[in-house]
C-alpha positions as semicolon CSV with decimal commas, in nm:
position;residue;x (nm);y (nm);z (nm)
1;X;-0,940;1,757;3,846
2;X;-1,054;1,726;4,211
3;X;-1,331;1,511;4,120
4;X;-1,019;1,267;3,954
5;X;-0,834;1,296;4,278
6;X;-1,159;1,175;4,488
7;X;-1,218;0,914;4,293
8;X;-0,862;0,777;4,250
9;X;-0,882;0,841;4,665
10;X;-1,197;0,610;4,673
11;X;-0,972;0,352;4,427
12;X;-0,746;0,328;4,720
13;X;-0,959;0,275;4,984
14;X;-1,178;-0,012;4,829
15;X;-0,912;-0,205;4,722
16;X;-0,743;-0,205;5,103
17;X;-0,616;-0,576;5,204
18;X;-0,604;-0,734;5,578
19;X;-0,222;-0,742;5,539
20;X;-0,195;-1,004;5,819
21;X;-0,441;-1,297;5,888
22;X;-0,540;-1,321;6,264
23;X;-0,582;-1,684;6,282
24;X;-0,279;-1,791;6,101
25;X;-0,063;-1,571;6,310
26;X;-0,226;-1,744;6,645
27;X;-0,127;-2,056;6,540
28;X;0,230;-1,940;6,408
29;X;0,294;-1,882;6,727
30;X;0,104;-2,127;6,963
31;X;0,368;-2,362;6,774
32;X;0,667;-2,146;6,842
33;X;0,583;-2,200;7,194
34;X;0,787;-2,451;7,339
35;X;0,507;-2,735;7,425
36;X;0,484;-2,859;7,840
37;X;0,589;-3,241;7,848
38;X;0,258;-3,455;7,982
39;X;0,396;-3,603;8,367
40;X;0,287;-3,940;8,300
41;X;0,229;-4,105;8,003
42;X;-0,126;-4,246;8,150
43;X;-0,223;-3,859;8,169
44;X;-0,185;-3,900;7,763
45;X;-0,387;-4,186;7,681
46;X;-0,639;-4,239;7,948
47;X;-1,034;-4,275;7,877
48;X;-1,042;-4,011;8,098
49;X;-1,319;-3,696;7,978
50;X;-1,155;-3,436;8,196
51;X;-0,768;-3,488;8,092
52;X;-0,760;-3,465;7,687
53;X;-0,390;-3,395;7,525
54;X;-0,405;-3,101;7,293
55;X;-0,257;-3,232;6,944
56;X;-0,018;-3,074;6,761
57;X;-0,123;-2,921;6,467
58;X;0,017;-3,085;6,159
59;X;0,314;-2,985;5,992
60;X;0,183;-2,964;5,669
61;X;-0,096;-2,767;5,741
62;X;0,112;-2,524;5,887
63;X;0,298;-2,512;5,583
64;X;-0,004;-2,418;5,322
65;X;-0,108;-2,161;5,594
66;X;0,181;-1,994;5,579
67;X;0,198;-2,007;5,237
68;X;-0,142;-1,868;5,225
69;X;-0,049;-1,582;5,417
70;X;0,218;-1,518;5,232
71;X;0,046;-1,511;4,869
72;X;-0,200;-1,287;5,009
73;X;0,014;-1,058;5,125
74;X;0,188;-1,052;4,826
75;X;-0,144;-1,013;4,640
76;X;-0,177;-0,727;4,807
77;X;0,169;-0,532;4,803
78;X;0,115;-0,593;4,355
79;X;-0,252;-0,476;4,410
80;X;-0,105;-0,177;4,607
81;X;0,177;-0,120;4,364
82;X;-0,058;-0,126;4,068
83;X;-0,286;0,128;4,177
84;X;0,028;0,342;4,284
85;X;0,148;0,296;3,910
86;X;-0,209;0,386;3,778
87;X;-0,203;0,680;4,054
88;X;0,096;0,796;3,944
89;X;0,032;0,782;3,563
90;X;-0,306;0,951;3,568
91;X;-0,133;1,238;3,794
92;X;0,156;1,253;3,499
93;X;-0,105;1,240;3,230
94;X;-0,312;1,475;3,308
95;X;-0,042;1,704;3,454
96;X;0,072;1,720;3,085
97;X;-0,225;1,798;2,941
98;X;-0,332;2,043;3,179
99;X;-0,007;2,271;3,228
100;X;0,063;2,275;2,836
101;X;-0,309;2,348;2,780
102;X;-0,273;2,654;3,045
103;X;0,043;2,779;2,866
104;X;-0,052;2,791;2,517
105;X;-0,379;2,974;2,615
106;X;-0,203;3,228;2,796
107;X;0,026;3,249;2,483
108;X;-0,254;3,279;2,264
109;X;-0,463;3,568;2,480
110;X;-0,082;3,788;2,544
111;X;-0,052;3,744;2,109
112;X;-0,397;3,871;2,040
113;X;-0,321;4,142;2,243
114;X;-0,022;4,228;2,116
115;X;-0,131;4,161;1,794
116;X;-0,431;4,422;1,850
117;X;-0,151;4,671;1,941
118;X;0,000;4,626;1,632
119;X;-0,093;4,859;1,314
120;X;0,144;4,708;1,072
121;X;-0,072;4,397;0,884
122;X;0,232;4,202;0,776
123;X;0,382;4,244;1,184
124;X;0,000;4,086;1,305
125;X;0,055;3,789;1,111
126;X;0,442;3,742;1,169
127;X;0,331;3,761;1,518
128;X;0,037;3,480;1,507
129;X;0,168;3,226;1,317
130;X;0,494;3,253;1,551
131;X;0,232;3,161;1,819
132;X;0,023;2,875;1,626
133;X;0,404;2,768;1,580
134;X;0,493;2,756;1,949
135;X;0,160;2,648;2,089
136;X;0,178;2,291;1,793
137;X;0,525;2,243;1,925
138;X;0,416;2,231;2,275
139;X;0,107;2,003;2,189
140;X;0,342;1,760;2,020
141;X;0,547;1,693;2,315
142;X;0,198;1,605;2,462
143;X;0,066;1,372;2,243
144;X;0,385;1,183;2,173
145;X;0,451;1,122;2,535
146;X;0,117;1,018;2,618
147;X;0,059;0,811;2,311
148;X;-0,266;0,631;2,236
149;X;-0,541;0,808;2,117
150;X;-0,355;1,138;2,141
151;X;-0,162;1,002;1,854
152;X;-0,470;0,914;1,690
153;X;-0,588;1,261;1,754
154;X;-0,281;1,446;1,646
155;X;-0,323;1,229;1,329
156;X;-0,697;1,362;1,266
157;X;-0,579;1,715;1,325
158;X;-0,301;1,697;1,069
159;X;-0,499;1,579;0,762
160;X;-0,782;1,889;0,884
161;X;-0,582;2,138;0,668
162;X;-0,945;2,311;0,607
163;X;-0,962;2,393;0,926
164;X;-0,623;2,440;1,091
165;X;-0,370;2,706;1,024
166;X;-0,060;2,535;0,845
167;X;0,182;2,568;1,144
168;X;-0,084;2,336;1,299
169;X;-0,133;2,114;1,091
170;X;0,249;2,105;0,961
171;X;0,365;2,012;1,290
172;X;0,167;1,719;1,334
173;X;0,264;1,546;1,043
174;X;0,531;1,338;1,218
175;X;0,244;1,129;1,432
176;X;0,136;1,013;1,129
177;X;0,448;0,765;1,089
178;X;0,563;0,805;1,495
179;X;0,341;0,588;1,660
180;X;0,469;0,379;2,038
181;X;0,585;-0,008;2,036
182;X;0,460;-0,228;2,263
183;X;0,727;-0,457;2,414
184;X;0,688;-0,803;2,299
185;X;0,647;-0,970;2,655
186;X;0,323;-0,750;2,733
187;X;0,149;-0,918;2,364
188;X;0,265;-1,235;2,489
189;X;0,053;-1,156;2,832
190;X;-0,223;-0,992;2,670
191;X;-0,235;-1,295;2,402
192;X;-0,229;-1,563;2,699
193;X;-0,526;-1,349;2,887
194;X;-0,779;-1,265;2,580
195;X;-0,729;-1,664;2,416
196;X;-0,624;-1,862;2,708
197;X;-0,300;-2,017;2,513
198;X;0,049;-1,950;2,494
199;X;0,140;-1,770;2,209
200;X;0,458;-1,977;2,139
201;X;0,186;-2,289;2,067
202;X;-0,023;-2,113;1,838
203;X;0,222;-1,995;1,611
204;X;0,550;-2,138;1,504
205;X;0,705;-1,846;1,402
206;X;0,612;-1,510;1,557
207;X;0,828;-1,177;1,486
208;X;0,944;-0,999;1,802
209;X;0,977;-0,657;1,644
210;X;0,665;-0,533;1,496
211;X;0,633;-0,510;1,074
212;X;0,439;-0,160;1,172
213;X;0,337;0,032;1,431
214;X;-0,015;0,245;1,441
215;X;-0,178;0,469;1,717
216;X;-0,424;0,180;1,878
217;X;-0,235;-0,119;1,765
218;X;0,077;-0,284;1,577
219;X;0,139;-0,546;1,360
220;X;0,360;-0,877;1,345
221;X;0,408;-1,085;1,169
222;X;0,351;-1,493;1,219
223;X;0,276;-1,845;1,117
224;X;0,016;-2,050;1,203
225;X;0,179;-2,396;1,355
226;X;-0,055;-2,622;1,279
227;X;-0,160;-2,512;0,911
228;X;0,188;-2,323;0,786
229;X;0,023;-2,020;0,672
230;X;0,200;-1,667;0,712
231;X;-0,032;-1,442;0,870
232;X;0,008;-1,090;1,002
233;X;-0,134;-1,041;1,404
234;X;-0,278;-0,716;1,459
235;X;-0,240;-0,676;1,810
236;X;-0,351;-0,339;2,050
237;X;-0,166;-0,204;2,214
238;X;-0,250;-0,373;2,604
239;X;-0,195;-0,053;2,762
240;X;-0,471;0,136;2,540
241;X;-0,812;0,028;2,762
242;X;-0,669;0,110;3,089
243;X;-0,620;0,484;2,985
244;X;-0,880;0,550;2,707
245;X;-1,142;0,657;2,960
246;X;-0,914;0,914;3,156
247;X;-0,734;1,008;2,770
248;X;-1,141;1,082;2,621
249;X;-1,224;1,275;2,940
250;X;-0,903;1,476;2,861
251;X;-1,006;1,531;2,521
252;X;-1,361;1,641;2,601
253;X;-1,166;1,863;2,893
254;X;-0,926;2,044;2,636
255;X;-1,198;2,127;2,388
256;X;-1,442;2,251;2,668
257;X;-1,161;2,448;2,824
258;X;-1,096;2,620;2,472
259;X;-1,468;2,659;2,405
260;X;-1,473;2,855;2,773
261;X;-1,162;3,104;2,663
262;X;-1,265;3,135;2,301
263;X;-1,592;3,055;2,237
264;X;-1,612;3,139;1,899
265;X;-1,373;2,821;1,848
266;X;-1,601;2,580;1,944
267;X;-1,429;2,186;1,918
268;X;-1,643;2,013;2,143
269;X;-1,788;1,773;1,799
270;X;-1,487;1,670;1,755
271;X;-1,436;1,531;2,135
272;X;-1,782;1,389;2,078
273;X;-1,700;1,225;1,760
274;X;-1,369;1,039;1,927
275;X;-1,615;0,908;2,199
276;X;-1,869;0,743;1,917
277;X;-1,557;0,623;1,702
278;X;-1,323;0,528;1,946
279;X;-1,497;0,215;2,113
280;X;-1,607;0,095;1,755
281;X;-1,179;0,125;1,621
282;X;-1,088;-0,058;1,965
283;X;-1,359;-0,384;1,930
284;X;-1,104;-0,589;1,639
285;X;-1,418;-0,845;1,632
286;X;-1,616;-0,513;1,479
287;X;-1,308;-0,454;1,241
288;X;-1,355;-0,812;1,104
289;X;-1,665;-0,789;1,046
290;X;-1,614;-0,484;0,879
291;X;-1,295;-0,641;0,648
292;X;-1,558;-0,936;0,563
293;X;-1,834;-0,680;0,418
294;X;-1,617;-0,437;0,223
295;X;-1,398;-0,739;0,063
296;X;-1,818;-0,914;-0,025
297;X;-1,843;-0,626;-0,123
298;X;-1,567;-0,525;-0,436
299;X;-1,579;-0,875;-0,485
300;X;-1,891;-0,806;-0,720
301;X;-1,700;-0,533;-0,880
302;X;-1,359;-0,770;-1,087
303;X;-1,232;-0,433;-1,280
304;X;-1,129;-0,232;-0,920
305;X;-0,797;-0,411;-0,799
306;X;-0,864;-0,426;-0,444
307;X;-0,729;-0,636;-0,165
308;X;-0,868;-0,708;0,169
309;X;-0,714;-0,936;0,380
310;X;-0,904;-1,255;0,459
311;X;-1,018;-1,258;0,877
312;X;-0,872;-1,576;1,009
313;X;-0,998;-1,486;1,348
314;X;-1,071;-1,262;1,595
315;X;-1,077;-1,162;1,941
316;X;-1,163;-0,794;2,123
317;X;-0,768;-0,713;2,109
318;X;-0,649;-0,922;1,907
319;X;-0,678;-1,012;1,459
320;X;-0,525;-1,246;1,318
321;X;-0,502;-1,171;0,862
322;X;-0,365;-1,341;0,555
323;X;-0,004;-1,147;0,546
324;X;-0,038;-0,897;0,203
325;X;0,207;-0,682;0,221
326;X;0,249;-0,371;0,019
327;X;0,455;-0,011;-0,019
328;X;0,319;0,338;0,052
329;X;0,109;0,457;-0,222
330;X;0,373;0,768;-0,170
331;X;0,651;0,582;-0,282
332;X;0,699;0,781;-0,587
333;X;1,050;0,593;-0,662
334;X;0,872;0,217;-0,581
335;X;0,627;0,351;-0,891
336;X;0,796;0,434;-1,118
337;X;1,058;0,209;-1,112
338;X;0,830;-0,077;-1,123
339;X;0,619;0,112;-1,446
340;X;0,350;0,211;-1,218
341;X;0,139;0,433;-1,387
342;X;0,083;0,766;-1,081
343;X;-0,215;0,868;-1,266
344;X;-0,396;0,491;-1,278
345;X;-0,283;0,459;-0,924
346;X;-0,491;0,827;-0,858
347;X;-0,784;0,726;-1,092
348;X;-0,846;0,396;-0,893
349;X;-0,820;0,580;-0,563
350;X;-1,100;0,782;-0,698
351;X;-1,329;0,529;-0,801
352;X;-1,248;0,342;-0,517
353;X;-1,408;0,575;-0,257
354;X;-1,612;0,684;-0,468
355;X;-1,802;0,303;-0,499
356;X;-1,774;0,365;-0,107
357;X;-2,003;0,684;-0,073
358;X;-2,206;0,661;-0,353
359;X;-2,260;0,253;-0,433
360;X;-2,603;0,092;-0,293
361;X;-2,527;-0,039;0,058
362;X;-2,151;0,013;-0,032
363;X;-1,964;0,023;0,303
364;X;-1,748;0,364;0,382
365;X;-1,420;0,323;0,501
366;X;-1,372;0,656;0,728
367;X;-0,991;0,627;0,794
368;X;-0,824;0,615;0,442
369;X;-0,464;0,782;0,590
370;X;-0,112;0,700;0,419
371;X;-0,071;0,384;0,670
372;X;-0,382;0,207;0,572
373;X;-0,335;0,149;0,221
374;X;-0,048;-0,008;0,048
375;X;0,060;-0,079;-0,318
376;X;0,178;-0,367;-0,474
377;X;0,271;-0,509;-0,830
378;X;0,084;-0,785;-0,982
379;X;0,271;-1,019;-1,214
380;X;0,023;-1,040;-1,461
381;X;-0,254;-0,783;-1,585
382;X;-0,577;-0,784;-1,370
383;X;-0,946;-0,753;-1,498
384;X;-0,981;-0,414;-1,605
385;X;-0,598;-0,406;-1,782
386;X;-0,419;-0,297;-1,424
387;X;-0,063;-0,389;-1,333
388;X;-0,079;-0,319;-0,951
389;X;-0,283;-0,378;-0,659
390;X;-0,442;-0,161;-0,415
391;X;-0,444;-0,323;-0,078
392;X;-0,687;-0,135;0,239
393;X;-0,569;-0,213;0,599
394;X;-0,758;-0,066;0,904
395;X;-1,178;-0,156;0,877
396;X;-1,254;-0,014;1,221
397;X;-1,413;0,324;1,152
398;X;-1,674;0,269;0,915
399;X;-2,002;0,389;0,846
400;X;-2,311;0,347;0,640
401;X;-2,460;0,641;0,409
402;X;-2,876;0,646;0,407
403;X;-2,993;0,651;0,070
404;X;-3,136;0,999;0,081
405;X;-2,829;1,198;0,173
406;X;-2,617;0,972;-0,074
407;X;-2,887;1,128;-0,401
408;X;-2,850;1,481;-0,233
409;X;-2,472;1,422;-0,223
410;X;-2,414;1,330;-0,567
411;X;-2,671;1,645;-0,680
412;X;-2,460;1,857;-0,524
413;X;-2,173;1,764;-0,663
414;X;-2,252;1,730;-0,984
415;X;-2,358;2,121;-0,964
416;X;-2,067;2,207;-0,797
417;X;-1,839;1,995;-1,094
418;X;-2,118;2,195;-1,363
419;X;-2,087;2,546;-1,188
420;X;-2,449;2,568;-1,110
421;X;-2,463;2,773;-0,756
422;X;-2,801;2,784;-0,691
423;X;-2,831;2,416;-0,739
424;X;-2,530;2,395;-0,502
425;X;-2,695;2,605;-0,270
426;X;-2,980;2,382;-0,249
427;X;-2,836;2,061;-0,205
428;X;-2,645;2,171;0,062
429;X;-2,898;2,333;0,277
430;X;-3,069;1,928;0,186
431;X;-2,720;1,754;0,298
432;X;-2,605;1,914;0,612
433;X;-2,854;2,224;0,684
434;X;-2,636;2,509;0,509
435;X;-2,770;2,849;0,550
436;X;-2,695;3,120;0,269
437;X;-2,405;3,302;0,451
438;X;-2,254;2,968;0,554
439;X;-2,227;2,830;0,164
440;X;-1,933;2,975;0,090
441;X;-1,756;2,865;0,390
442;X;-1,893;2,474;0,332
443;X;-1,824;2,502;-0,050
444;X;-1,442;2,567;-0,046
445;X;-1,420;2,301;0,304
446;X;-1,632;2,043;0,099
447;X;-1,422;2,046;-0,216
448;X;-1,078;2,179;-0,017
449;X;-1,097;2,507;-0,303
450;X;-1,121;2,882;-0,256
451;X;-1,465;2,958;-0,314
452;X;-1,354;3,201;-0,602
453;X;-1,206;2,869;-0,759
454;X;-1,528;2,670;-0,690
455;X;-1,739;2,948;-0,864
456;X;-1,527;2,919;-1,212
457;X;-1,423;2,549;-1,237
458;X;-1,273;2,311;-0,980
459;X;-1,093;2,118;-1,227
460;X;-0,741;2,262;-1,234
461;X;-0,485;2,187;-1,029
462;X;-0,445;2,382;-0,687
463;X;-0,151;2,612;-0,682
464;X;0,018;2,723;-0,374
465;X;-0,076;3,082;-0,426
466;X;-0,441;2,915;-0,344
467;X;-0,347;2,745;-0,062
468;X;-0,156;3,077;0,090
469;X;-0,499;3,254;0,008
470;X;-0,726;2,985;0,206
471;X;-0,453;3,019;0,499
472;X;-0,437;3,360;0,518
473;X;-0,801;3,366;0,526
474;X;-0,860;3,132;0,799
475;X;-0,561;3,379;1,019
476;X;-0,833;3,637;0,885
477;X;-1,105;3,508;1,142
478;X;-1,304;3,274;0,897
479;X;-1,130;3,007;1,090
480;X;-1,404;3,067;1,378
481;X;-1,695;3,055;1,148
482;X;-1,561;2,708;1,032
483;X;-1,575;2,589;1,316
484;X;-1,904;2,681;1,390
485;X;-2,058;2,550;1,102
486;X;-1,891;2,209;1,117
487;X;-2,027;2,219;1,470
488;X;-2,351;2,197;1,289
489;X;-2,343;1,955;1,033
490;X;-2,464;1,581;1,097
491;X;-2,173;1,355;1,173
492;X;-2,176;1,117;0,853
493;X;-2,069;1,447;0,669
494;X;-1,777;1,506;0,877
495;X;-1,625;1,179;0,810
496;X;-1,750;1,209;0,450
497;X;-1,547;1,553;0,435
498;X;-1,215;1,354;0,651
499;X;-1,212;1,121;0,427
500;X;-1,234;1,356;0,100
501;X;-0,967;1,517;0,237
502;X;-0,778;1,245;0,311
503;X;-0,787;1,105;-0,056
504;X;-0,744;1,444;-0,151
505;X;-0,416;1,483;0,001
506;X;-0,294;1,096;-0,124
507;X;-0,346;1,209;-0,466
508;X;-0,163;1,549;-0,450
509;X;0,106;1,347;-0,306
510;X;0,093;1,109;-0,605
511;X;0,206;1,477;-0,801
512;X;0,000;1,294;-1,099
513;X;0,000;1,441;-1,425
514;X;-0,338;1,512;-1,502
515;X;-0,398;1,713;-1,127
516;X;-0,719;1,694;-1,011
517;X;-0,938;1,684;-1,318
518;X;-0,966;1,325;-1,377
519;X;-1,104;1,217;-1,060
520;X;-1,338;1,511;-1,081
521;X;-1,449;1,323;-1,401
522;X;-1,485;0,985;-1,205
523;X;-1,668;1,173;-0,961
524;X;-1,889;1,309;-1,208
525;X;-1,944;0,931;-1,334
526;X;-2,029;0,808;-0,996
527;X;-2,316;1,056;-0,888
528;X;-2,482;1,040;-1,256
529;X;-2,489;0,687;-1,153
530;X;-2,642;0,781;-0,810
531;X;-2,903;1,030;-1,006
532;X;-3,007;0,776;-1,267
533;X;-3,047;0,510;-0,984
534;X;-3,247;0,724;-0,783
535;X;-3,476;0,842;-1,117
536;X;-3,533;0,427;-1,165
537;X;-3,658;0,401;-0,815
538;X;-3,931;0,648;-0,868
539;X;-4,053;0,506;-1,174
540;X;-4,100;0,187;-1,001
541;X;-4,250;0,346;-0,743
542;X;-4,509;0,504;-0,961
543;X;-4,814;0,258;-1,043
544;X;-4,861;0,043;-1,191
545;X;-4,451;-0,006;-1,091
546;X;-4,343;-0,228;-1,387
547;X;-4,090;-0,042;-1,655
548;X;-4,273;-0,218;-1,911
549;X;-4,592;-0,033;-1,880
550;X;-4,606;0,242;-2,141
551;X;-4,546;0,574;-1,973
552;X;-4,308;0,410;-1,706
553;X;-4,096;0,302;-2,023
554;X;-4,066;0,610;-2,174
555;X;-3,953;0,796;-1,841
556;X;-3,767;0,510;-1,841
557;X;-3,533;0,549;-2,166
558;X;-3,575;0,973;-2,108
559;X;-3,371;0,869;-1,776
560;X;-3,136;0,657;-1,967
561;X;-3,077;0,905;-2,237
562;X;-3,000;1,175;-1,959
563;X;-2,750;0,910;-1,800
564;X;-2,642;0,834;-2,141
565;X;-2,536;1,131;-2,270
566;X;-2,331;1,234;-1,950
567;X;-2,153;0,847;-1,947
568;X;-2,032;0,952;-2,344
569;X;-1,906;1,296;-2,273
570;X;-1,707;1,154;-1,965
571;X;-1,599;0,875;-2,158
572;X;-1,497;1,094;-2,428
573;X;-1,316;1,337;-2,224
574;X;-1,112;1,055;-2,061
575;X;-0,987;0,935;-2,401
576;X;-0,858;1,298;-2,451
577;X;-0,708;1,320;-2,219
578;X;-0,530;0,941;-2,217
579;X;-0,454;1,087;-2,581
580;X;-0,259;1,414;-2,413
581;X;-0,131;1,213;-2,158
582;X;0,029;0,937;-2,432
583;X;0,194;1,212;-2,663
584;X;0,343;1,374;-2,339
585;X;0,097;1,716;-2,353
586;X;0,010;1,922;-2,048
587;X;-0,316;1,779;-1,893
588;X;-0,331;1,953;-1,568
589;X;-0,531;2,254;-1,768
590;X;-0,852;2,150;-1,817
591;X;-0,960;2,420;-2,156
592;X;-1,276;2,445;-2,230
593;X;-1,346;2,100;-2,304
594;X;-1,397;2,051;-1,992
595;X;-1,719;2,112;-1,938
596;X;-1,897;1,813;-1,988
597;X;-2,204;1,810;-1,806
């Protein structure tokens, strides 16, 4: 903190004005002298060298002097002023940061304590979760009041429900929906500054109140004057630059503070993921760019309803999208009221994301929350026999998958969906460097499952004695070695895992009839897809390359016939249970049938 204070000290200093110009102020008042009358007039006009009159300086030039001297001094009392206000909201910010940080670890050291002094096991957790409680409380009065990308974190947190205790988690679940508005006149500035035209003579129409408002940005929506199209403006927020600096070195502050008190909870990655992600969700030219591959992209692929809004332009701050508009894929009532089917709605999710992380070159969209996708009705029945449309929102966090880890990806899960733990072993230690004693701990994190549930059979439906039993083992001090070991594990994997578990909670919030088995089958599909791909590529590889030579043709159909016989049992096992699911039978238990691989 007292290297902040120097430096907002050195702030001050170099931007110090001359608040009154020398020169001007001479000649201010050489004219409010009162001027000495010549004695004769010949004294005025003579040829003589040694008796010159002194003219008066010209009225108008005193004018645009003073005028001068007044802009600058204004210039500088709003120079002043603004480095008071960014003074004074640095001191605030990181006042609040600072004094609840100091309380809740105090809070947290007095509980163990207590809770160490305590015999009774049901009084030691009473006692800790009243202090997770009281601590997230405090936090959210933080992050709500300084907004930005403490919303954005407070988001992140409340989706980690691997690694946070529930009263965590639980009490963050209001950022995702509470987000700040900026005021209207400050987009009209910012619009003005990043394009160098008035917003009013872009656009025709432009909505003062935002359609939604998100963490780094909001939404309005417009029309385009000179063509008539209805657009929606994705604006940022203008305040968001000036403090994402000072609101990342706060971050990395808070997690390095923790790490000194506790090391064993060791955050620090997920500080240094904010400062790799951050600049890349703030750059809207990025996001474009990002909206233009991905839509390329499931353009190929006519049977997945997707929508991505077409780019009309871009700037740094500012993106300007065809308006498709949408409901929350939660909108359980919206559904079923317009003959939505919950469990289409869950299988496309799944093979959605899916074509993300395991497709060739397929682009991974790392922020896949409740506010980024919508769904909407079609009036007709798309390719592939769907009524509805999925739409995506939000392409500034993405990231690309190397080949390699994508095949040792789709291995593992194919032995975690077939219950083969040594294989699951193995492709973990490939994936993210998983030791022996850390595989249980990545196992139940990767799929969101007590391990004892991942060593029978993922495929039923998670029951909220489960979930007590992962919470009460995280109070239990595996909550420490979690975060360790994500500590460890490349970074593509922990956006792979955020974004598992953030399609992981959209479908449980679907409350679908079939639970959780029939993505697990569409997962299944997509990494025997990965597998067989991955089998091709070495035959070509082999020489001579051609699948028409002999031997390479019979690996060739051996691989087929592998890929084969997996695509029929899938495909069979979906039928069955479209069968169950027609004649109104239970579908969340999977039986024995369910073993396909």
């Amino acid at each position: 903190m007292k290297t902040l204070s120097i430096n907002l000290l050195g702030r001050f200093a170099s931007s110090t004005r001359s608040w009154t110009c020398t020169n001007c102020r001479s000649q201010l008042l050489a004219r409010a002298k009162p001027t000495q009358r010549p004695l004769t007039r010949h004294y005025a006009t003579g040829s003589s060298g040694n008796s010159r009159r002194i003219p008066k300086p010209p009225k108008s030039k005193v004018v645009v002097l003073t005028a001068a001297a007044t802009g600058a001094t204004g210039a500088g009392l709003l120079a002043f002023t603004d480095e008071l206000k960014y003074g004074y909201g640095t001191t605030e910010r990181t006042g609040r940061v600072a004094s609840a940080l100091a309380v809740c670890i105090n809070d947290y050291r007095t509980t163990l304590n207590e809770r160490d002094n305590t015999e009774d096991r049901e009084s030691q957790d009473i006692i800790l979760r009243a202090c997770h409680r009281r601590c997230a409380e405090r936090t959210l009065k933080v992050l709500e009041k300084n907004g930005g990308i403490f919303i954005k974190l407070g988001q992140h947190l409340s989706a980690m429900t691997y690694l946070l205790p529930r009263e965590w988690t639980d009490t963050f679940i209001p950022l995702q929906d509470k987000c700040p508005v900026s005021s209207y006149e400050s987009i009209e500035q910012m619009f003005q500054l990043d394009t160098g035209e008035e917003l009013k003579h872009y656009f025709s129409e432009f909505s003062e109140e935002p359609l939604g408002a998100a963490s780094l940005a909001q939404v309005h929506l417009a029309t385009i004057k000179e063509t008539g199209q209805k657009v929606a403006v994705k604006v940022q927020h203008p305040g968001l630059a000036q403090w994402a600096p000072l609101d990342l070195a706060l971050t990395k502050f808070t997690f390095s503070t923790l790490k000194r008190f506790f090391p064993e909870y060791d955050l620090e990655w997920l500080a240094s993921e904010m400062e790799i992600s951050l600049p890349q969700e703030l750059d809207f030219q990025r996001e474009a760019a990002n909206a233009i591959r991905c839509q390329q992209y499931f353009a190929q692929i006519p049977d997945l309803p997707v929508v991505i809004p077409d780019v009309i332009w871009a700037k740094k701050r500012i993106l300007v999208m065809a308006n498709e508009s949408g409901h929350r894929l939660d909108d359980l009532a919206y559904l079923d009221s317009n003959r939505i089917d919950r469990d289409e709605v869950s299988a496309t999710l799944a093979k959605i994301f899916n074509e993300m992380i395991f497709g060739k070159n397929a682009p991974l969209h790392c922020d896949p929350h409740g506010g980024n996708l919508a769904i909407r009705k079609t009036q007709r029945r798309r390719h592939g026999g769907h009524n509805f449309e999925v739409i995506i929102y939000d392409h500034g966090l993405y990231r690309d998958i190397p080949e390699d880890l994508r095949r040792s990806y789709a291995k593992m899960w194919l032995a975690v969906i077939d219950g083969d733990m040594e294989a699951m072993k193995r492709y973990a230690r490939e994936v993210a460097g998983i030791t022996e004693s850390q595989f249980p701990l990545f196992a139940s994190a990767i799929t969101g499952r007590d391990f004892t549930v991942v060593r029978s059979s993922i495929l039923q439906s998670r029951s909220e004695e489960e979930k007590k039993s992962m919470g009460d083992a995280l109070q239990e001090g595996l909550l420490s070695d979690l975060v360790t070991m994500l500590g460890q594990v490349p970074r593509i994997i922990l956006l792979i895992l955020k974004t598992n578990d953030l399609t992981r909670s959209l479908d449980e919030n679907l409350h679908t009839r079939q639970g959780p088995l029939r993505s697990f089958m569409i997962l299944a599909r997509y990494c025997a897809r990965t597998v067989f791909r991955e089998q091709v590529d070495a035959i070509r590889a082999r020489r001579p390359g051609s699948l028409l030579w002999p031997a390479n043709a019979l690996r060739f159909v051996a691989a087929w016939m592998g890929y084969l016989r997996v695509e029929l049992k899938l495909e069979a096992f979906e039928l069955w249970l479209s069968v169950k699911r027609v004649v109104g039978l239970n579908t969340t238990q999977y039986g024995a049938a369910a073993s396909v691989l």
